[in-house]
Amino acid sequence: MKQYIMAVDAGTTSARCILFDRQGKLCAVAQRELHPCYPHEGWVEQDAMEIWTAQLGVCREAMEQLQLKPEQVAAIGITNQRETTIVWDRKTGKPVAPAIVWQCRRTAADAEALRARMGKQLQEKTGLIVDAYFSATKLRWILQQIPDARRRAQQGELLFGTVDSWLIWNLTEGRCHVTDATNAARTMLFDIHARRWDEDILRELDIPDRMLPQVVSSSGIVGETTLFGGSIPIDGIAGDQQAALFGQTCFQPGDAKNTYGTGCFMLMNTGSQPVKSENGLLTTIAWDIDGELTYALEGSVFVAGAAIQWLRDELGLIQSAADSEAFARQVSDTGGVYLVPAFTGLGAPYWDPYARGTMVGITRGTTKEHIVRAALESLAYQTADVLHVMEQDAGLCLRSLKVDGGACANDFLMEFQSDIIGVPVERPACVETTAMGAAYLAGLAVGYWADREEIRKTIVPDRTFAPQMEALRREKLLQGWKRAVQRSLAWAAEDK
């Protein structure tokens, strides 16, 4: 009887389920769109019940595609959008408020005040820069704004969880209230050194500890579901970016991956010891297997693929994102044009929310092809910025960069990325690395794969892009990019 691993991929805009076989082949996939809402400027919410019902539905659809019986699913691994905050009633299972999505900025003022009070202490314990991005201030907002919520939480009537916790609680019909270390590390409530919820932070934010999930291993049986007609173990959990790191088999210190989505997320494995960043990166947990933590440095670029969407939707320069490569190849360079897509500020390593999009170097000879090429190159430049400080912080030199996400299908971008960082860029044949990471973590726990070496053998490479650019030209281009970034930051300084 052939068995499969089910990967539950709970994203921000879609619920997906993918079934993998022992060779790492994608055998079935089902997907449903989710519908975030924006009730006020800067607010982003989701219906937690929609997340659950959509995810349950796609799991059933994927099994139906292969006409699987429950015993043919060896294990379930879960990966999820991180930081999104859900609070629900322990007895009824109903959310007390909409899920507050990781993108939501409603608690920005609270985060700034918290940073002023104990920012250094929080960073030391959690590895995070205090920001509304993380779950802590979102949870506090719900407890403050929803009538009677804090009293009910103190009495044990309410539970908190990120999306992984919410799904597992529902899959196990209320038997398991858990999260793993990778998701706990993104709440800004978890001490990544002591490996526990931090009492001082909870006291500061007046969050009752009894509403928090138990923190478990990223790979290990935590419960089982019987919702598909039989018992299936749930034994893999990881936040989406950490799952992609594992799915890219970045198992050694210095291994790194970059995900090109709406933004870019770069993570580097730093081994068994956390590395404190001096350059605005986040220190986080990569995974917890058999009680052994692996840590990572993370850098976030706010606008990556969104810049290409901007070319299409707002400027009308291209008809589809795929057109960008053909336009970029029509010119030999950008003609000196640089685009800094700081549409919502600049992330790592600058962390300036006031920076704004800037285009410099325009002449009478500038064409739309130059602008399209400059937009694509901006993704590579921003990645290079993060990589440079990541190597400094970790004291490690990158051997190659593994890539995934929608924009990595653009060969021009991958070629330029390799040129501008001076190391090979490796693209796998299957770019569903987030789901693969969840599957690998689940499969390890039940012996579906014997070890990480067997997992590594399932990776099928698509193409490696080797650097071709001369060092002097690379340096000249990077200097031009840095000057353009300074223009963007200068605008921010004047606007403050």
Coordinates of C-alpha atoms in Angstrom, one line a residue:
M1 CA 0.0 0.0 0.0
K2 CA 1.5 3.3 -1.1
Q3 CA 1.5 6.0 1.5
Y4 CA 1.8 9.8 1.2
I5 CA 2.6 12.7 3.5
M6 CA 0.0 15.5 3.7
A7 CA 1.3 19.0 3.8
V8 CA -1.2 21.6 5.1
D9 CA -0.1 25.0 3.7
A10 CA -2.2 27.7 5.4
G11 CA -1.2 30.9 3.7
T12 CA -2.5 34.5 3.9
T13 CA -4.4 34.5 0.6
S14 CA -5.0 30.8 0.1
A15 CA -5.6 27.5 1.9
R16 CA -3.7 24.6 0.2
C17 CA -3.1 21.0 0.7
I18 CA -0.3 19.0 -1.1
L19 CA 0.3 15.3 -1.0
F20 CA 3.9 14.1 -1.5
D21 CA 5.3 10.7 -2.0
R22 CA 8.6 9.2 -0.8
Q23 CA 10.5 10.6 -3.7
G24 CA 9.4 14.1 -2.8
K25 CA 7.1 14.2 -5.8
L26 CA 4.0 16.4 -5.7
C27 CA 1.2 14.0 -6.3
A28 CA -1.9 16.0 -5.6
V29 CA -2.7 19.6 -4.8
A30 CA -5.9 21.4 -3.8
Q31 CA -6.3 25.2 -3.2
R32 CA -9.0 27.6 -2.1
E33 CA -8.7 31.4 -2.0
L34 CA -9.0 33.2 1.3
H35 CA -10.4 36.7 1.7
P36 CA -8.6 39.1 4.0
C37 CA -10.5 42.3 4.8
Y38 CA -9.4 45.8 5.5
P39 CA -11.9 47.5 7.8
H40 CA -9.8 50.6 8.4
E41 CA -6.6 52.0 7.0
G42 CA -3.7 49.8 8.1
W43 CA -6.0 47.1 9.4
V44 CA -5.9 43.5 8.0
E45 CA -8.3 40.8 9.3
Q46 CA -9.4 37.3 8.3
D47 CA -12.3 35.2 9.3
A48 CA -10.7 32.4 11.3
M49 CA -13.7 30.1 10.6
E50 CA -13.1 30.6 6.8
I51 CA -9.4 29.6 7.3
W52 CA -10.5 26.4 9.1
T53 CA -13.3 25.4 6.7
A54 CA -11.2 26.1 3.6
Q55 CA -8.3 24.2 4.9
L56 CA -10.4 21.2 5.9
G57 CA -12.0 21.3 2.4
V58 CA -8.8 21.3 0.5
C59 CA -7.4 18.4 2.5
R60 CA -10.5 16.3 1.6
E61 CA -10.2 17.4 -2.1
A62 CA -6.5 16.4 -2.3
M63 CA -7.3 13.0 -0.8
E64 CA -10.2 12.5 -3.2
Q65 CA -7.9 13.3 -6.2
L66 CA -5.9 10.1 -5.4
Q67 CA -8.9 8.3 -3.9
L68 CA -6.9 7.8 -0.7
K69 CA -8.0 6.0 2.4
P70 CA -6.9 7.5 5.8
E71 CA -4.3 4.7 6.3
Q72 CA -2.6 5.8 3.1
V73 CA -1.7 9.2 4.7
A74 CA 1.3 8.4 6.9
A75 CA 1.3 11.8 8.6
I76 CA 0.2 15.4 8.4
G77 CA 2.6 18.4 8.5
I78 CA 1.4 21.9 8.9
T79 CA 3.0 25.2 7.8
N80 CA 1.3 28.5 8.2
Q81 CA 1.4 32.3 7.8
R82 CA 3.2 33.5 10.9
E83 CA 2.2 36.0 13.6
T84 CA -1.5 36.1 12.7
T85 CA -3.4 36.1 16.0
I86 CA -6.6 34.2 16.8
V87 CA -8.5 34.0 20.2
W88 CA -11.3 31.5 20.6
D89 CA -13.7 30.1 23.2
R90 CA -12.4 26.9 24.7
K91 CA -15.9 25.3 25.0
T92 CA -17.6 26.5 21.8
G93 CA -14.5 26.7 19.5
K94 CA -15.8 30.0 18.1
P95 CA -13.4 32.9 17.6
V96 CA -14.2 36.0 19.8
A97 CA -12.9 38.4 17.1
P98 CA -11.6 38.3 13.6
A99 CA -8.1 37.0 13.2
I100 CA -5.6 39.9 13.2
V101 CA -3.2 39.2 10.2
W102 CA 0.5 39.6 10.4
Q103 CA 0.3 42.6 8.0
C104 CA -2.0 44.6 10.3
R105 CA -0.6 47.8 11.7
R106 CA -3.4 48.7 14.1
T107 CA -1.1 48.2 17.1
A108 CA 1.8 50.3 15.7
A109 CA 1.5 53.0 18.5
D110 CA 1.4 50.3 21.2
A111 CA 4.5 48.7 19.7
E112 CA 6.4 52.0 19.7
A113 CA 5.5 52.6 23.3
L114 CA 6.5 49.0 24.2
R115 CA 9.8 49.5 22.4
A116 CA 10.5 52.6 24.4
R117 CA 9.8 50.8 27.7
M118 CA 11.6 47.5 27.2
G119 CA 12.7 47.2 23.6
K120 CA 16.3 46.1 24.4
Q121 CA 15.1 43.5 26.9
L122 CA 12.5 42.1 24.5
Q123 CA 15.1 41.8 21.7
E124 CA 17.5 40.0 24.0
K125 CA 14.9 37.5 25.0
T126 CA 12.9 37.0 21.8
G127 CA 15.5 37.9 19.1
L128 CA 12.9 40.3 17.6
I129 CA 12.8 44.0 17.0
V130 CA 9.6 45.3 18.7
D131 CA 7.0 45.8 16.1
A132 CA 3.3 45.5 15.4
Y133 CA 4.2 42.7 12.9
F134 CA 4.4 40.2 15.8
S135 CA 1.6 38.6 17.7
A136 CA 2.1 40.1 21.2
T137 CA 0.5 43.5 20.7
K138 CA -2.2 42.0 18.5
L139 CA -3.2 39.6 21.4
R140 CA -3.1 42.5 23.9
W141 CA -5.4 44.5 21.6
I142 CA -8.0 41.7 21.5
L143 CA -7.9 41.4 25.3
Q144 CA -8.4 45.2 25.7
Q145 CA -11.0 45.8 23.0
I146 CA -13.3 42.8 23.1
P147 CA -15.8 43.1 26.0
D148 CA -15.0 40.8 28.9
A149 CA -12.1 39.1 27.0
R150 CA -9.4 39.6 29.6
R151 CA -11.5 38.3 32.5
R152 CA -12.6 35.3 30.5
A153 CA -9.0 34.6 29.5
Q154 CA -7.9 34.8 33.1
Q155 CA -10.5 32.3 34.0
G156 CA -9.3 29.9 31.3
E157 CA -12.3 30.3 29.0
L158 CA -10.3 31.7 26.0
L159 CA -7.4 30.3 24.1
F160 CA -4.8 32.1 21.9
G161 CA -3.0 30.6 19.0
T162 CA -1.3 31.4 15.7
V163 CA -2.8 29.7 12.6
D164 CA -1.0 26.4 13.3
S165 CA -2.5 26.2 16.8
W166 CA -6.0 27.0 15.5
L167 CA -5.9 24.3 12.8
I168 CA -4.5 21.6 15.1
W169 CA -7.1 22.4 17.8
N170 CA -9.8 22.0 15.2
L171 CA -8.2 18.9 13.5
T172 CA -8.1 17.2 16.9
E173 CA -11.6 18.4 17.9
G174 CA -10.3 20.4 20.8
R175 CA -7.9 17.8 22.3
C176 CA -4.6 19.6 21.5
H177 CA -3.7 23.2 22.1
V178 CA -0.1 23.4 20.9
T179 CA 2.3 25.3 18.8
D180 CA 5.9 24.6 17.8
A181 CA 9.0 26.6 18.6
T182 CA 9.2 28.3 15.2
N183 CA 5.8 29.8 15.6
A184 CA 6.2 30.6 19.3
A185 CA 9.4 32.5 18.4
R186 CA 7.3 34.9 16.2
T187 CA 4.9 35.9 18.9
M188 CA 7.3 38.2 20.8
L189 CA 6.2 36.4 24.0
F190 CA 8.7 33.5 23.8
D191 CA 12.2 33.4 25.2
I192 CA 14.2 31.7 22.5
H193 CA 17.1 31.0 24.9
A194 CA 15.2 29.6 27.9
R195 CA 12.6 28.0 25.5
R196 CA 9.6 29.1 27.4
W197 CA 6.9 31.8 27.4
D198 CA 8.4 34.7 29.2
E199 CA 6.7 35.7 32.5
D200 CA 8.1 39.3 32.4
I201 CA 6.7 40.0 28.9
L202 CA 3.3 38.4 29.8
R203 CA 3.1 40.5 32.9
E204 CA 4.0 43.7 31.0
L205 CA 1.3 43.1 28.5
D206 CA -1.2 41.6 31.0
I207 CA -1.6 38.4 29.0
P208 CA -2.8 35.4 31.1
D209 CA -0.4 32.4 30.6
R210 CA -3.2 29.9 30.8
M211 CA -4.5 30.9 27.3
L212 CA -1.2 30.1 25.6
P213 CA -0.5 26.8 23.8
Q214 CA 2.0 24.2 24.8
V215 CA 5.2 24.5 22.8
V216 CA 6.2 21.3 21.2
S217 CA 8.8 20.0 18.7
S218 CA 8.7 20.9 15.0
S219 CA 8.9 17.2 14.2
G220 CA 7.1 14.8 16.5
I221 CA 3.6 13.4 17.0
V222 CA 1.5 15.9 18.8
G223 CA -1.9 14.5 18.2
E224 CA -4.1 12.8 15.6
T225 CA -7.2 13.6 13.6
T226 CA -10.1 11.4 12.8
L227 CA -11.9 13.8 10.5
F228 CA -11.0 12.0 7.3
G229 CA -12.5 8.6 8.3
G230 CA -9.6 7.2 10.3
S231 CA -6.7 8.1 12.5
I232 CA -3.9 10.2 11.0
P233 CA -1.0 11.5 13.1
I234 CA -0.2 15.2 13.1
D235 CA 3.5 15.5 13.6
G236 CA 5.1 18.3 11.7
I237 CA 4.7 22.1 12.4
A238 CA 6.7 25.1 11.2
G239 CA 6.1 28.7 10.3
D240 CA 6.2 29.2 6.5
Q241 CA 9.6 30.7 6.2
Q242 CA 11.3 28.2 8.5
A243 CA 9.5 25.4 6.6
A244 CA 10.9 26.7 3.4
L245 CA 14.4 26.7 4.9
F246 CA 14.0 23.0 5.9
G247 CA 12.3 22.2 2.6
Q248 CA 15.4 23.7 0.8
T249 CA 17.5 21.3 2.9
C250 CA 19.5 24.2 4.4
F251 CA 20.7 21.9 7.2
Q252 CA 24.2 23.3 7.7
P253 CA 25.3 26.6 9.3
G254 CA 25.7 29.1 6.5
D255 CA 23.1 27.5 4.3
A256 CA 20.5 30.2 3.2
K257 CA 17.3 30.5 1.1
N258 CA 15.4 33.4 -0.3
T259 CA 11.7 33.3 -1.0
Y260 CA 10.6 35.8 -3.7
G261 CA 6.9 36.6 -3.0
T262 CA 5.1 39.8 -2.5
G263 CA 8.1 40.6 -0.3
C264 CA 11.4 38.7 0.1
F265 CA 12.3 36.5 3.1
M266 CA 15.8 35.4 3.5
L267 CA 16.8 33.0 6.2
M268 CA 20.3 31.6 7.1
N269 CA 20.9 28.6 9.2
T270 CA 23.3 29.7 12.0
G271 CA 23.5 26.4 13.9
S272 CA 22.9 25.5 17.5
Q273 CA 23.6 28.9 18.9
P274 CA 21.5 32.1 18.3
V275 CA 23.3 34.9 16.6
K276 CA 22.5 38.4 17.8
S277 CA 22.2 40.8 14.9
E278 CA 24.0 44.1 14.9
N279 CA 22.4 45.1 11.6
G280 CA 18.6 45.0 12.0
L281 CA 18.1 41.3 11.3
L282 CA 15.9 39.0 13.4
T283 CA 17.2 36.1 15.4
T284 CA 14.7 33.3 15.3
I285 CA 14.3 29.5 15.7
A286 CA 14.7 27.6 12.5
W287 CA 13.3 24.3 13.9
D288 CA 13.2 22.1 17.0
I289 CA 13.9 18.4 16.4
D290 CA 14.3 15.9 19.3
G291 CA 14.8 18.8 21.7
E292 CA 17.7 20.3 19.7
L293 CA 17.1 23.8 18.5
T294 CA 18.6 25.1 15.3
Y295 CA 18.6 28.9 15.0
A296 CA 18.5 31.3 12.0
L297 CA 18.9 34.9 11.0
E298 CA 16.1 36.4 9.1
G299 CA 15.9 39.5 6.9
S300 CA 12.6 40.8 5.4
V301 CA 12.2 42.9 2.2
F302 CA 8.8 44.5 2.2
V303 CA 8.4 45.0 -1.6
A304 CA 9.6 42.4 -4.1
G305 CA 7.0 40.8 -6.4
A306 CA 4.8 43.7 -5.4
A307 CA 7.0 46.0 -7.4
I308 CA 6.3 43.9 -10.5
Q309 CA 2.6 44.0 -9.7
W310 CA 2.9 47.8 -9.5
L311 CA 4.4 47.9 -13.0
R312 CA 1.4 45.9 -14.2
D313 CA -1.5 47.2 -12.3
E314 CA -0.7 50.9 -11.5
L315 CA 1.6 51.8 -14.4
G316 CA 0.3 49.5 -17.1
L317 CA 3.8 48.9 -18.5
I318 CA 3.3 45.1 -18.7
Q319 CA 0.3 42.9 -19.2
S320 CA 1.5 40.1 -16.9
A321 CA 4.3 39.5 -14.4
A322 CA 5.8 37.0 -16.9
D323 CA 6.2 39.9 -19.4
S324 CA 8.8 41.5 -17.2
E325 CA 11.6 39.2 -18.3
A326 CA 11.1 39.8 -22.0
F327 CA 11.0 43.6 -21.5
A328 CA 14.2 43.4 -19.3
R329 CA 16.1 41.5 -21.9
Q330 CA 15.3 44.1 -24.6
V331 CA 17.9 46.4 -23.1
S332 CA 21.5 45.7 -22.1
D333 CA 21.2 47.6 -18.8
T334 CA 18.9 50.0 -17.1
G335 CA 20.6 53.1 -18.7
G336 CA 21.6 54.2 -15.2
V337 CA 18.1 54.0 -13.7
Y338 CA 17.6 52.6 -10.2
L339 CA 14.2 52.0 -8.6
V340 CA 14.0 51.8 -4.8
P341 CA 10.5 50.2 -4.2
A342 CA 10.1 51.6 -0.7
F343 CA 6.3 51.8 -1.2
T344 CA 5.7 50.9 2.5
G345 CA 9.0 51.9 3.9
L346 CA 12.3 49.9 3.9
G347 CA 12.8 46.7 5.8
A348 CA 16.1 45.0 6.7
P349 CA 18.7 46.3 7.1
Y350 CA 17.3 49.9 7.1
W351 CA 14.1 49.5 9.0
D352 CA 12.7 52.9 8.0
P353 CA 8.9 53.0 7.8
Y354 CA 9.1 56.6 6.4
A355 CA 11.2 55.8 3.4
R356 CA 9.3 56.1 0.1
G357 CA 9.7 54.7 -3.4
T358 CA 12.3 56.5 -5.4
M359 CA 13.5 56.3 -9.0
V360 CA 16.8 58.0 -9.9
G361 CA 18.9 58.3 -13.0
I362 CA 16.1 59.0 -15.5
T363 CA 17.1 60.8 -18.7
R364 CA 15.3 61.7 -21.9
G365 CA 16.4 58.3 -23.3
T366 CA 14.8 56.3 -20.5
T367 CA 12.3 53.8 -21.8
K368 CA 9.7 51.5 -20.2
E369 CA 12.1 48.6 -20.8
H370 CA 14.7 50.4 -18.6
I371 CA 12.1 50.9 -15.9
V372 CA 10.9 47.3 -16.0
R373 CA 14.5 46.1 -15.8
A374 CA 15.3 48.5 -12.9
A375 CA 12.3 47.1 -11.0
L376 CA 13.5 43.5 -11.5
E377 CA 17.0 44.4 -10.5
S378 CA 15.7 46.1 -7.3
L379 CA 14.7 42.7 -6.0
A380 CA 18.3 41.4 -6.4
Y381 CA 19.8 44.6 -4.9
Q382 CA 17.6 44.4 -1.8
T383 CA 18.5 40.7 -1.4
A384 CA 22.1 41.6 -1.6
D385 CA 21.7 44.2 1.1
V386 CA 20.2 41.6 3.5
L387 CA 22.8 39.0 2.6
H388 CA 25.7 41.3 3.2
V389 CA 24.7 42.1 6.8
M390 CA 23.7 38.5 7.3
E391 CA 27.2 37.3 6.5
Q392 CA 28.6 40.0 8.8
D393 CA 26.4 39.0 11.7
A394 CA 26.9 35.3 11.4
G395 CA 30.6 35.4 10.5
L396 CA 29.7 33.0 7.7
C397 CA 30.3 33.2 3.9
L398 CA 27.5 32.1 1.7
R399 CA 28.4 29.2 -0.6
S400 CA 25.2 29.4 -2.7
L401 CA 21.7 30.9 -2.4
K402 CA 18.7 28.6 -2.7
V403 CA 15.6 30.2 -4.1
D404 CA 11.9 29.7 -4.2
G405 CA 8.7 31.7 -4.6
G406 CA 6.9 32.9 -7.7
A407 CA 9.5 35.4 -9.0
C408 CA 12.3 32.8 -9.0
A409 CA 10.8 31.5 -12.2
N410 CA 12.2 34.6 -13.9
D411 CA 15.5 33.5 -15.4
F412 CA 16.7 37.1 -15.9
L413 CA 16.2 37.9 -12.3
M414 CA 18.0 34.8 -11.1
E415 CA 20.9 35.5 -13.5
F416 CA 21.2 39.0 -12.2
Q417 CA 20.8 37.9 -8.6
S418 CA 23.8 35.5 -9.0
D419 CA 25.8 38.2 -10.6
I420 CA 25.2 40.8 -8.0
I421 CA 25.9 38.6 -4.9
G422 CA 28.8 36.7 -6.6
V423 CA 27.7 33.2 -5.7
P424 CA 25.6 30.5 -7.4
V425 CA 21.8 30.7 -7.2
E426 CA 20.1 27.2 -7.0
R427 CA 16.5 26.8 -8.1
P428 CA 14.8 23.4 -7.4
A429 CA 12.5 21.7 -9.9
C430 CA 9.7 21.8 -7.3
V431 CA 9.4 25.3 -5.9
E432 CA 6.8 24.2 -3.3
T433 CA 9.5 24.2 -0.7
T434 CA 7.3 25.6 2.1
A435 CA 4.9 22.6 1.8
M436 CA 7.8 20.3 1.3
G437 CA 9.4 21.5 4.5
A438 CA 6.2 20.7 6.5
A439 CA 6.1 17.3 4.8
Y440 CA 9.7 16.5 5.6
L441 CA 9.3 17.4 9.2
A442 CA 6.2 15.2 9.5
G443 CA 7.8 12.3 7.6
L444 CA 10.9 12.3 9.8
A445 CA 8.7 11.9 12.9
V446 CA 7.1 8.7 11.7
G447 CA 10.1 7.2 9.8
Y448 CA 8.7 7.8 6.4
W449 CA 12.2 9.2 5.6
A450 CA 15.0 7.8 7.7
D451 CA 17.0 10.9 8.1
R452 CA 18.0 14.2 6.5
E453 CA 20.4 12.6 4.1
E454 CA 17.5 10.6 2.6
I455 CA 15.5 13.8 2.4
R456 CA 18.4 15.6 0.6
K457 CA 18.3 12.9 -2.1
T458 CA 14.7 13.7 -3.0
I459 CA 15.6 17.2 -4.1
V460 CA 15.6 17.5 -7.8
P461 CA 17.5 20.6 -9.1
D462 CA 16.1 22.6 -11.9
R463 CA 18.9 25.0 -12.7
T464 CA 22.0 26.6 -11.1
F465 CA 22.8 30.2 -12.1
A466 CA 26.5 30.9 -11.8
P467 CA 27.9 34.5 -11.5
Q468 CA 29.2 35.9 -14.8
M469 CA 29.7 39.6 -14.0
E470 CA 33.1 41.1 -13.4
A471 CA 33.8 42.2 -9.9
L472 CA 34.5 45.9 -10.9
R473 CA 31.1 46.1 -12.6
R474 CA 29.4 44.5 -9.7
E475 CA 30.9 47.0 -7.3
K476 CA 29.9 49.9 -9.5
L477 CA 26.3 48.8 -9.7
L478 CA 26.1 48.2 -6.0
Q479 CA 27.5 51.7 -5.3
G480 CA 24.8 53.2 -7.6
W481 CA 22.2 51.2 -5.7
K482 CA 23.4 52.5 -2.4
R483 CA 23.3 56.1 -3.6
A484 CA 19.7 55.5 -4.7
V485 CA 18.8 54.1 -1.3
Q486 CA 20.2 57.2 0.3
R487 CA 17.9 59.3 -1.8
S488 CA 14.9 57.3 -0.5
L489 CA 16.2 57.6 3.1
A490 CA 16.8 61.3 2.7
W491 CA 13.1 61.8 1.7
A492 CA 12.2 59.9 4.8
A493 CA 14.3 62.2 7.0
E494 CA 12.7 65.3 5.6
D495 CA 9.2 63.8 6.0
K496 CA 9.6 62.9 9.7

